[in-house]
mmCIF file of C-alpha atoms and ligand atoms in Angstrom:
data_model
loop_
_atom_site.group_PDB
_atom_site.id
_atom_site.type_symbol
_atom_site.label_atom_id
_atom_site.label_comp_id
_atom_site.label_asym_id
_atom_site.label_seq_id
_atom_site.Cartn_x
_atom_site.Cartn_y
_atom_site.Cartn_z
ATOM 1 C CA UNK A 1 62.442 30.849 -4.060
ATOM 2 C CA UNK A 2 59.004 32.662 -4.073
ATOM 3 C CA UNK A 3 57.465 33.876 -1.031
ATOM 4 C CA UNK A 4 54.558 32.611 0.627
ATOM 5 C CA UNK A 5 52.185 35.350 2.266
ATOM 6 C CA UNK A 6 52.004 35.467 5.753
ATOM 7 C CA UNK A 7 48.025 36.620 5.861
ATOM 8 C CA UNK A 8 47.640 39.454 8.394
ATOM 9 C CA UNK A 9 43.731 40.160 7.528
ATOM 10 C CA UNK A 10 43.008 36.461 7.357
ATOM 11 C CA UNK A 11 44.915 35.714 10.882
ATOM 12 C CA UNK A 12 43.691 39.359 12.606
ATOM 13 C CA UNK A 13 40.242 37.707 11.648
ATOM 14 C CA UNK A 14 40.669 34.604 13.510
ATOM 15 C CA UNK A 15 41.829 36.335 16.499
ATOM 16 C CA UNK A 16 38.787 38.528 16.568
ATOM 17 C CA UNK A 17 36.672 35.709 16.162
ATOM 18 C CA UNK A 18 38.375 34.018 19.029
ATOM 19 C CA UNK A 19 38.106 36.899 20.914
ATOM 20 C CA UNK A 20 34.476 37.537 20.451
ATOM 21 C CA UNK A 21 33.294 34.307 21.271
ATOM 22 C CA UNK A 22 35.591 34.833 24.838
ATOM 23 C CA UNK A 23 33.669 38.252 25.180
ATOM 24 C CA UNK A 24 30.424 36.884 24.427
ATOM 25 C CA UNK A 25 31.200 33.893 26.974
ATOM 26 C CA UNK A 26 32.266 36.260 29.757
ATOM 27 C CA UNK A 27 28.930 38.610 29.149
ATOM 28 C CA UNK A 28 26.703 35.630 29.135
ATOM 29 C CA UNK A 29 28.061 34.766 32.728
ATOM 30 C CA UNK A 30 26.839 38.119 33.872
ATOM 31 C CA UNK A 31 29.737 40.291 33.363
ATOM 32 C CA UNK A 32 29.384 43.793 31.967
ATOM 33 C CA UNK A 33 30.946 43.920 28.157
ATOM 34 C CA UNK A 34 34.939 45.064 28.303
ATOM 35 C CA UNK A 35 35.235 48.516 27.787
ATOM 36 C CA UNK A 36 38.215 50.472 26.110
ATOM 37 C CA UNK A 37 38.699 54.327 26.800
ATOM 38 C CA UNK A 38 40.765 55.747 23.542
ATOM 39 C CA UNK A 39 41.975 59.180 23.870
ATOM 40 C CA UNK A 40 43.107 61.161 21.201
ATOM 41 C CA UNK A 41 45.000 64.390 21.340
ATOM 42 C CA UNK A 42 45.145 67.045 17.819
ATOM 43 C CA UNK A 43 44.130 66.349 14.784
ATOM 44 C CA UNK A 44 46.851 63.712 13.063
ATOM 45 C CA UNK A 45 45.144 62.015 9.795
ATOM 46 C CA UNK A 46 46.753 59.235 10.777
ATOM 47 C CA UNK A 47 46.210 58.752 13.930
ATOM 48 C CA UNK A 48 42.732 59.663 13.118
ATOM 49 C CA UNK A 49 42.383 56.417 11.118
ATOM 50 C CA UNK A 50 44.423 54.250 13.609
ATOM 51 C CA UNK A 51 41.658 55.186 16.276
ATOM 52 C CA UNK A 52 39.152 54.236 13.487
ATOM 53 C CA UNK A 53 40.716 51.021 12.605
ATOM 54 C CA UNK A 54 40.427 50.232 16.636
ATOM 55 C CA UNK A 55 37.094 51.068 17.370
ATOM 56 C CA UNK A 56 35.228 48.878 14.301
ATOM 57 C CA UNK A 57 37.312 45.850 15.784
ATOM 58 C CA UNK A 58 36.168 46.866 19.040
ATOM 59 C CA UNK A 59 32.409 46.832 17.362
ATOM 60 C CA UNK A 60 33.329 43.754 16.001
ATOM 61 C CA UNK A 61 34.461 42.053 19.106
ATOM 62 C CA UNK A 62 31.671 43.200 21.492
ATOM 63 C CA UNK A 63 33.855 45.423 23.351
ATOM 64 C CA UNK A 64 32.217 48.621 24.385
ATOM 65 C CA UNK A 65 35.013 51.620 23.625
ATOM 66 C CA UNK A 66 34.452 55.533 23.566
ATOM 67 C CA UNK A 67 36.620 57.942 22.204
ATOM 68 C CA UNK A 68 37.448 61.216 23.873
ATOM 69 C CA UNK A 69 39.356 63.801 21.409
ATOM 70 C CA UNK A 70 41.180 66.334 23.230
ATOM 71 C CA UNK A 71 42.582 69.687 21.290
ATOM 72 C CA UNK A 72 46.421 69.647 20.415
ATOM 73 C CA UNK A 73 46.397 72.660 23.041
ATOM 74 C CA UNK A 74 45.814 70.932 26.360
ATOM 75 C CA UNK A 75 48.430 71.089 28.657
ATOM 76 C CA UNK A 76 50.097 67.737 29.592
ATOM 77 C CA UNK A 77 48.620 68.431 33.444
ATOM 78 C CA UNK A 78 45.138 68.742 31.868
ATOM 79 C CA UNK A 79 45.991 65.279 29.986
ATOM 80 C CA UNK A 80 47.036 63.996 33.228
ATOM 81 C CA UNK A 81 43.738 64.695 35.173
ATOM 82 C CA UNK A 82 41.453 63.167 32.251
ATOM 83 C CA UNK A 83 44.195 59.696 32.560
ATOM 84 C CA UNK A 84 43.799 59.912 36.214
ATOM 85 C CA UNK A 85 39.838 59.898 35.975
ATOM 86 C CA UNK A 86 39.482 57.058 33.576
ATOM 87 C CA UNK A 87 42.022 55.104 36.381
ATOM 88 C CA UNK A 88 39.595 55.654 38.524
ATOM 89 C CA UNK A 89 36.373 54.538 36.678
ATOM 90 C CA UNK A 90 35.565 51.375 37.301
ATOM 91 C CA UNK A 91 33.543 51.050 34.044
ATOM 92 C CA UNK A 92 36.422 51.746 32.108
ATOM 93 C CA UNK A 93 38.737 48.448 31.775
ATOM 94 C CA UNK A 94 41.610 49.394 29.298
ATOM 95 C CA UNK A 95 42.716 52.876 28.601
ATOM 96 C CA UNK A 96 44.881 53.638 25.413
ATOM 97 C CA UNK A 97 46.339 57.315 24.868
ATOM 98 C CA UNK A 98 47.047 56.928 20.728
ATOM 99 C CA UNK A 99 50.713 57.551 19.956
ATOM 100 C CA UNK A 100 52.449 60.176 18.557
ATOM 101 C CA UNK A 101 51.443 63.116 20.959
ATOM 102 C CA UNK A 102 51.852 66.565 20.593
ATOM 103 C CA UNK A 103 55.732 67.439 21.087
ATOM 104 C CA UNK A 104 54.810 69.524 23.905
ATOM 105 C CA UNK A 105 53.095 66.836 25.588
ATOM 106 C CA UNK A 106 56.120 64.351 27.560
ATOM 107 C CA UNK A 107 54.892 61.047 26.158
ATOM 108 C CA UNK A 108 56.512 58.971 29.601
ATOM 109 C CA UNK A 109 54.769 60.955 31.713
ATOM 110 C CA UNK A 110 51.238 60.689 29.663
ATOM 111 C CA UNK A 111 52.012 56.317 29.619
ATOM 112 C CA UNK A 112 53.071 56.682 33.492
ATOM 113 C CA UNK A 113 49.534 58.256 34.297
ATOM 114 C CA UNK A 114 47.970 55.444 33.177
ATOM 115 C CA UNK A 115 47.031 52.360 35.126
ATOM 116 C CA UNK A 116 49.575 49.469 34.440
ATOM 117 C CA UNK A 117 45.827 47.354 35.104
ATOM 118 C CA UNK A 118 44.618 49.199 32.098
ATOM 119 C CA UNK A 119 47.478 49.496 30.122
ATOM 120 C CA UNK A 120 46.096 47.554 27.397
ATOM 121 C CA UNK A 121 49.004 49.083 25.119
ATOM 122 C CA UNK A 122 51.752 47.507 27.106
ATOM 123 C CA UNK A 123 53.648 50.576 27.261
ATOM 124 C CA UNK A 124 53.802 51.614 30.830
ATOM 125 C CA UNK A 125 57.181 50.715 32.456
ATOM 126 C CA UNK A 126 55.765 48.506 35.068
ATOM 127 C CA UNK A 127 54.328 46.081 31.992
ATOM 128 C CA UNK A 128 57.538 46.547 29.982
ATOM 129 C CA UNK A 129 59.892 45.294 33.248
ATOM 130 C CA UNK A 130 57.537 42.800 33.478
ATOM 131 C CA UNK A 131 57.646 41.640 30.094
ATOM 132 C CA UNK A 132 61.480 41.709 30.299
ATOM 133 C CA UNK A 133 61.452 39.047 33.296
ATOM 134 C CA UNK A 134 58.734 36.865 31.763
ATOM 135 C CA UNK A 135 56.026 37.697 34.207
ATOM 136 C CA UNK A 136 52.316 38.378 33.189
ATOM 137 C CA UNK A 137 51.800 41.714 31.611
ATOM 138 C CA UNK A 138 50.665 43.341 28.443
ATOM 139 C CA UNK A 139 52.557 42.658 25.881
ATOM 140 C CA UNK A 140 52.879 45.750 23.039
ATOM 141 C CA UNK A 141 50.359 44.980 20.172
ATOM 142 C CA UNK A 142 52.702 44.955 17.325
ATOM 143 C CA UNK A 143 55.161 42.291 19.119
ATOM 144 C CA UNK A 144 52.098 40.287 20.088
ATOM 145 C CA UNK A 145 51.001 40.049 16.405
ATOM 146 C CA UNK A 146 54.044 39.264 15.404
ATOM 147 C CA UNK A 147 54.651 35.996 17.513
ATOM 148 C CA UNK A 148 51.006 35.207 16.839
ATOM 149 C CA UNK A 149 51.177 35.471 13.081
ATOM 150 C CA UNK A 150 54.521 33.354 13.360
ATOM 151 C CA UNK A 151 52.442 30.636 15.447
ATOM 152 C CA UNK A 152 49.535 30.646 12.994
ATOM 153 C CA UNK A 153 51.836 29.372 10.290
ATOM 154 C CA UNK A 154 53.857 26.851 12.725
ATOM 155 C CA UNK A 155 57.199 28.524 11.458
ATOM 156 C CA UNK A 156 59.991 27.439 13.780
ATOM 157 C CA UNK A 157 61.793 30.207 16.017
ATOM 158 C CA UNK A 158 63.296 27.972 18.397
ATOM 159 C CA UNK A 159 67.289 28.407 18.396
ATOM 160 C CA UNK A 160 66.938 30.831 15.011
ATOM 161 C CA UNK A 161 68.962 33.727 14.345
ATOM 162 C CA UNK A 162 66.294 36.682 14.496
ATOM 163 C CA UNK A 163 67.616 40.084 13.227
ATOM 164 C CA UNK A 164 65.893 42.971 14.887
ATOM 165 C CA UNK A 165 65.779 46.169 12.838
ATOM 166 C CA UNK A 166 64.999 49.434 15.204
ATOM 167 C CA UNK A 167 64.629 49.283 18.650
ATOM 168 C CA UNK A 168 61.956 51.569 19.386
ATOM 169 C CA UNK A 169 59.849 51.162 22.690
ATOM 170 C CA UNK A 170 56.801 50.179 20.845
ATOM 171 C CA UNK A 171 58.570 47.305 18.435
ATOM 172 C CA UNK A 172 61.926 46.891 18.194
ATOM 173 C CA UNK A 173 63.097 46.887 21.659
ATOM 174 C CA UNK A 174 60.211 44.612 23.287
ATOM 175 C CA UNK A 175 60.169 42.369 20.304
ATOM 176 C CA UNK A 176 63.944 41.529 20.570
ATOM 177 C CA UNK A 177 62.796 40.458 24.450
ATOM 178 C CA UNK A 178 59.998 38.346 23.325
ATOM 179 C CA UNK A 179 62.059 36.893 20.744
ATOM 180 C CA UNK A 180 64.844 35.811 22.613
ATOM 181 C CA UNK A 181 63.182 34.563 25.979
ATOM 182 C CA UNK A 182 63.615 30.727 26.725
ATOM 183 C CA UNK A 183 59.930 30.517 28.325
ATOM 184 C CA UNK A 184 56.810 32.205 27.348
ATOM 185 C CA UNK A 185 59.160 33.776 24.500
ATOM 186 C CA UNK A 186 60.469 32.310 20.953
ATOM 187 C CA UNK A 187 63.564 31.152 22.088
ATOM 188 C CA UNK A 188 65.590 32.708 19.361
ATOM 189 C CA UNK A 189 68.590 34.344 18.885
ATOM 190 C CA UNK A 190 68.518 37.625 18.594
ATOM 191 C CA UNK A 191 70.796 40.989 16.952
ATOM 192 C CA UNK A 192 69.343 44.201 16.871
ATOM 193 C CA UNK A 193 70.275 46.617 14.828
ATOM 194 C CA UNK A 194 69.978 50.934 14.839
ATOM 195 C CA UNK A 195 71.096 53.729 13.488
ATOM 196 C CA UNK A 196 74.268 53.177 14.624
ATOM 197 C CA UNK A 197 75.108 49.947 13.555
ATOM 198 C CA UNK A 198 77.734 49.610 10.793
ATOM 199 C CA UNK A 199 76.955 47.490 7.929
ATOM 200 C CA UNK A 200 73.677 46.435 8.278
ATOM 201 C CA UNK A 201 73.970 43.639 5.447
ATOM 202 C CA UNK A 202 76.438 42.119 8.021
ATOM 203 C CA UNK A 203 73.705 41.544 9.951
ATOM 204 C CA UNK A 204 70.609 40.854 7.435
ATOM 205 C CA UNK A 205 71.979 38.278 5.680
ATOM 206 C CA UNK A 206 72.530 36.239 8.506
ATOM 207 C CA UNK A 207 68.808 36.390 9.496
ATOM 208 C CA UNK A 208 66.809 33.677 9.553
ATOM 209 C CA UNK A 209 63.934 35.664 10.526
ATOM 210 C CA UNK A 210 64.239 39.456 9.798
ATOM 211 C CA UNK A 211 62.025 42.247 11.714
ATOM 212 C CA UNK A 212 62.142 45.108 10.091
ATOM 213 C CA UNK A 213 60.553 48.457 12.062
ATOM 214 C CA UNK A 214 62.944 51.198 10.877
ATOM 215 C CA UNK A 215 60.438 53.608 9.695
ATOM 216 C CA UNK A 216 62.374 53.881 6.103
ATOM 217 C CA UNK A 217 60.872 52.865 3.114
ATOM 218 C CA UNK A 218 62.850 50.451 1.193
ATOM 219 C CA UNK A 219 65.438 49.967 3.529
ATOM 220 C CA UNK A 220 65.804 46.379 2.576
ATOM 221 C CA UNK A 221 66.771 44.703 -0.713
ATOM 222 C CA UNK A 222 66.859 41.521 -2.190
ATOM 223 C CA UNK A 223 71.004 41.387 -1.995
ATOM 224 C CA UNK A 224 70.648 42.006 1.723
ATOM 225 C CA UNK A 225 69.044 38.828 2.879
ATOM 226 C CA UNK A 226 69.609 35.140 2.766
ATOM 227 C CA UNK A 227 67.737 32.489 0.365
ATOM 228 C CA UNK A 228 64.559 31.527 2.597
ATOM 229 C CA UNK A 229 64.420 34.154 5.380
ATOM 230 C CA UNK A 230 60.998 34.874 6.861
ATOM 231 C CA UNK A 231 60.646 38.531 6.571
ATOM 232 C CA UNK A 232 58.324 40.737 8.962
ATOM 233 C CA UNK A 233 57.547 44.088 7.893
ATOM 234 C CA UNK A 234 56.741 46.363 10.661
ATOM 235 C CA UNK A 235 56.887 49.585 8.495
ATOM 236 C CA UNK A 236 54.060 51.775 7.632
ATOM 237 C CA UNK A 237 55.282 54.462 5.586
ATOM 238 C CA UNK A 238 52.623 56.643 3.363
ATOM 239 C CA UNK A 239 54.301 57.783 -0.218
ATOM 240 C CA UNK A 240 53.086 59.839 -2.732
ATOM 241 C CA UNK A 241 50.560 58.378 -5.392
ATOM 242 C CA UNK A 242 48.772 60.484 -7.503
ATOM 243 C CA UNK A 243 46.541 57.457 -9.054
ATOM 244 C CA UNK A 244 45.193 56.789 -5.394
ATOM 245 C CA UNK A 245 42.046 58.437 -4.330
ATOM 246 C CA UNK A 246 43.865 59.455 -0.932
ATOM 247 C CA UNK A 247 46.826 60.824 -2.914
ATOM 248 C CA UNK A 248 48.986 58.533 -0.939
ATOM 249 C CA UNK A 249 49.955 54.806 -0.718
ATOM 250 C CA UNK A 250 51.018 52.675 1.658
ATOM 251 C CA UNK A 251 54.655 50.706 1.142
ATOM 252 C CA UNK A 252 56.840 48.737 4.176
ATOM 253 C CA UNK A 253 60.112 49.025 5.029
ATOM 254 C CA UNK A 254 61.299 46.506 2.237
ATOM 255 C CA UNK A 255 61.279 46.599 -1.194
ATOM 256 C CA UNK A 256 58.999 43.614 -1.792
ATOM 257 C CA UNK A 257 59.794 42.776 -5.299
ATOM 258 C CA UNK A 258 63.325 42.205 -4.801
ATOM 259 C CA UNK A 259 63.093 40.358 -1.114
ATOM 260 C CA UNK A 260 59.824 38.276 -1.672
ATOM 261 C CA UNK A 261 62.217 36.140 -4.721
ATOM 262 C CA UNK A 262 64.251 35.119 -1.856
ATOM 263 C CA UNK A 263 62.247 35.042 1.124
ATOM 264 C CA UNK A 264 60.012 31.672 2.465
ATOM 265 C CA UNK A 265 57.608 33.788 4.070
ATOM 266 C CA UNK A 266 56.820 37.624 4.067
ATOM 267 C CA UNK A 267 54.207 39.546 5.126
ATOM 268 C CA UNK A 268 52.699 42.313 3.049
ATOM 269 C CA UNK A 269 52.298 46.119 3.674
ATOM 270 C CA UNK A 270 49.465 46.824 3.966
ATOM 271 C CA UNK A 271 48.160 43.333 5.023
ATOM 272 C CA UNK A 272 50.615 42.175 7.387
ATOM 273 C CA UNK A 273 51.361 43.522 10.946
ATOM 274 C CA UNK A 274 48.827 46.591 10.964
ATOM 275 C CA UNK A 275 45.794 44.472 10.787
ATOM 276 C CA UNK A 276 47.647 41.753 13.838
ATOM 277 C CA UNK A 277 48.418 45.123 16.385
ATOM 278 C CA UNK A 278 45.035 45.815 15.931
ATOM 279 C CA UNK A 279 43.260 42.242 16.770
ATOM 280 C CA UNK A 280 45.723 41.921 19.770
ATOM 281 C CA UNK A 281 44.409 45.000 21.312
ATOM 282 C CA UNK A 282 41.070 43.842 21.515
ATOM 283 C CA UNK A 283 42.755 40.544 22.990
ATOM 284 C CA UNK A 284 44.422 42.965 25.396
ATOM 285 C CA UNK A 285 41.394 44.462 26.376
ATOM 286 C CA UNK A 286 39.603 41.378 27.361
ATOM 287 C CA UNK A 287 42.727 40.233 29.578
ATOM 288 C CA UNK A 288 42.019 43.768 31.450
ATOM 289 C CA UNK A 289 38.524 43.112 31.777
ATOM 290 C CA UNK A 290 39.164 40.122 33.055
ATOM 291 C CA UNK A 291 41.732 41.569 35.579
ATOM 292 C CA UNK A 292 43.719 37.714 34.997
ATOM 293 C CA UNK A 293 47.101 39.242 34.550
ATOM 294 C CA UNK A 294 46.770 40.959 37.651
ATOM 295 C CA UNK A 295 44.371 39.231 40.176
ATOM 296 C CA UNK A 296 43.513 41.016 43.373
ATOM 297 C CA UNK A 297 45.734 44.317 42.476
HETATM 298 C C1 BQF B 301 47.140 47.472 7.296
HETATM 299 C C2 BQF B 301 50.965 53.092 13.942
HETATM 300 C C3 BQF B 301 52.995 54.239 13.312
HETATM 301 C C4 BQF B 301 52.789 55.162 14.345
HETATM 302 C C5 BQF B 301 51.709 55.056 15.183
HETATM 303 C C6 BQF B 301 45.954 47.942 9.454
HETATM 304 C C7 BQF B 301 46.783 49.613 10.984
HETATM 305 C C8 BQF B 301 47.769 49.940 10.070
HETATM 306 C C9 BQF B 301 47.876 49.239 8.884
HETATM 307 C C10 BQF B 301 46.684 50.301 12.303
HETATM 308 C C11 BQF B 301 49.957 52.041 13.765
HETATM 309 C C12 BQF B 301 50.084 51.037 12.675
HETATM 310 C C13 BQF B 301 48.838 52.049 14.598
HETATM 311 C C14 BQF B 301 46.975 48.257 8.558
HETATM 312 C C15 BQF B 301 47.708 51.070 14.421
HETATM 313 C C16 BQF B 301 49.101 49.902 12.840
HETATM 314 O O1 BQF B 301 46.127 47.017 6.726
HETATM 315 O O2 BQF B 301 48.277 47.235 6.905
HETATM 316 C C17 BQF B 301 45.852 48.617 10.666
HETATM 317 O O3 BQF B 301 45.619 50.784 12.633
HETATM 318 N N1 BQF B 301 47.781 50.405 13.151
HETATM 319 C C18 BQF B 301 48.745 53.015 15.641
HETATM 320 O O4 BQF B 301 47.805 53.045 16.415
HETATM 321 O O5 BQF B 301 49.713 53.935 15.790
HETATM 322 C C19 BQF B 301 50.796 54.036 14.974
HETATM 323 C C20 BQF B 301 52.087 53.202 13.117
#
């Protein structure tokens, strides 16, 4: 077998589009235009571009967003007060604090600041307990683009074996919950897997869907997977590459060549998921503006 793509840029488009026309709807009925509040702490290149990559889709979208950059020596107090003050605007409808922080800053107690109403990341524990019981919340991006990129091409879930690999706050762990709820969820069945889990092949090759958001560049082969898996490829990992401009190139977790000749379905890197967690933040962001997931709070 030969892979089909699973098209993130083509299917992060759509949900833009979908999401501008809602934003242009809800501004033509008199509303103000969602706004998102990014803050951004030090000097990362990469997080640099992820803030980038968020604020052109908000452009796109119609949603209003400003960026406040904030010195890698503020105190996590001093981060603290600015969360609290954007909790309190009422002009400001989703507030995101871009991940990795400093290592001095407690990264709980920066998501806990923030206003589960405006936690258009899905990261604060009040959205991830409610994710976990199937009530209303926001959902992490990169899960969200996941199921949503699954949908798009109608590939069945339902009673699957989905193999999980990492269970990180951000992907692994509320992706494994999404994946194996009976309602609102994909009603799968789901392993996880982590750094302490013995024979990983074990596991792989049972997959019928395989997640992989390990964080380890070719991690997965061709021998470790089953004849017409659908493989997800959460990994961003920048390598080397002297014949790119940037001097670096991005590459998944899997080593394409050798799982795309037995996969049904994969999704590139870059391509795939990074272009999806983006377009379901700006989905996120309407929801907040529209205060529907949590009505009279
Ligand atoms: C693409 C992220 C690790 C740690 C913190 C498009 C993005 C990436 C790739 C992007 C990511 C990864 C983001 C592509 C946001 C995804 O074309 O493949 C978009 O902007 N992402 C982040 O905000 O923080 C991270 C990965």
């Amino acid at each position: 077998m030969s892979a089909s793509i699973l098209d993130g840029i083509k299917v992060a488009e759509k949900v833009r589009e979908l999401v501008a026309s809602d934003v242009s709807e809800w501004v033509q009925k008199g509303n103000r235009a969602p706004k998102l509040q990014v803050v951004l702490v030090g000097s990362n290149p990469a997080s640099h571009s992820y803030v980038n990559a968020k604020t052109k889709a908000c452009n796109e979208v119609g949603v209003e967003s400003d960026t406040l950059v904030l010195p890698d020596t503020i105190s996590h107090n001093e981060l603290e007060e600015v969360i609290y003050s954007y909790n309190a605007d009422i002009n400001t409808d989703g507030i995101l604090v871009q991940l990795p922080l400093p290592t001095h800053i407690p990264q709980l107690a920066a998501i806990e600041a923030i206003d589960h109403r405006k936690d258009v990341d899905g990261f604060h524990p009040m959205n991830v307990g409610r994710l976990t019981i199937g009530q209303p919340s926001f959902k992490p991006c990169p899960p969200a683009g996941i199921l949503e990129l699954l949908d798009y091409y109608s590939i069945p879930t339902k009673g699957k074996h989905a193999v999980v690999i990492g269970a990180s706050n951000i992907v692994g762990t509320p992706m494994s919950v999404l994946l194996s709820r009976e309602s609102g969820g994909a009603k799968s069945t789901v392993t996880i897997c982590h750094k302490f889990t013995r024979d990983i092949t074990r596991h792989t090759i049972d997959a019928d869907i395989l997640i992989v958001a390990a964080g380890s560049p070719g991690l997965i082969t061709g021998p470790m997977v089953k004849e017409g898996v659908v493989v997800i490829d959460v990994g961003i990992n920048r390598v080397a590459d002297h014949n790119r401009e940037k001097g670096y190139r991005l590459t998944g977790d899997c080593d394409f060549d050798s799982v795309s000749k037995k996969a049904s379905w994969i999704t590139p890197v870059p391509g795939g998921v990074g272009p999806m967690t983006v377009a379901m933040l700006m989905k996120n962001t309407l929801l907040a503006a529209k205060k529907s997931l949590y009505p009279g709070k």
